Coordinates of C-alpha atoms in Angstrom, one line a residue:
M1 CA 1.3 252.2 258.9
I2 CA 2.1 248.5 258.6
D3 CA 1.4 246.6 255.4
I4 CA 0.4 243.5 257.3
D5 CA -0.4 241.6 254.0
L6 CA 3.1 242.2 252.8
L7 CA 4.5 240.9 256.1
V8 CA 2.3 237.8 255.9
Q9 CA 3.4 237.1 252.3
A10 CA 7.1 237.5 253.3
L11 CA 6.7 235.1 256.2
R12 CA 5.0 232.5 254.0
K13 CA 7.6 232.9 251.3
R14 CA 10.3 232.1 253.9
G15 CA 8.5 228.8 254.7
H16 CA 6.4 229.9 257.7
T17 CA 2.8 228.9 258.2
V18 CA 0.7 232.0 258.9
E19 CA -2.8 230.8 259.9
G20 CA -4.2 234.2 260.9
V21 CA -3.8 237.8 261.7
I22 CA -5.5 239.2 264.8
P23 CA -6.1 242.9 265.1
V24 CA -5.8 244.1 268.7
P25 CA -6.2 247.5 270.4
E26 CA -3.5 250.0 269.6
N27 CA -2.2 250.0 273.2
A28 CA -1.6 246.2 272.8
G29 CA 0.7 246.4 269.8
D30 CA -1.7 246.6 266.8
Y31 CA -1.5 242.9 265.6
E32 CA -0.8 239.4 266.7
L33 CA -0.1 236.7 264.2
N34 CA -0.5 233.0 264.3
V35 CA 2.8 231.8 262.9
D36 CA 3.9 228.2 262.9
G37 CA 1.2 227.4 265.5
N38 CA 2.2 230.2 267.9
I39 CA 0.5 233.5 268.6
I40 CA 3.2 236.2 268.4
P41 CA 3.1 240.0 268.5
L42 CA 3.9 242.0 265.4
E43 CA 7.4 242.9 266.6
E44 CA 8.3 239.3 267.1
A45 CA 7.1 238.5 263.6
R46 CA 9.3 241.2 262.3
R47 CA 12.3 239.8 264.2
L48 CA 11.6 236.3 262.9
L49 CA 11.6 237.6 259.3
E50 CA 14.8 239.6 259.9
R51 CA 16.5 236.4 261.3
D52 CA 15.3 234.5 258.3
Y53 CA 16.8 237.0 255.8
A54 CA 20.1 237.1 257.8
K55 CA 20.7 233.4 257.1

């Protein structure tokens, strides 16, 4: 299970603006996030955070 609140906190801590979390049906990827003005799927949000931590 994904701790979506923890992911949102981590993105915000790294300087991203998270305006909302959109639950979607399981077959669509579980969540979409509005990050920095773009709607992105959960996996892309994870990759964004991984890139931030790699810097």
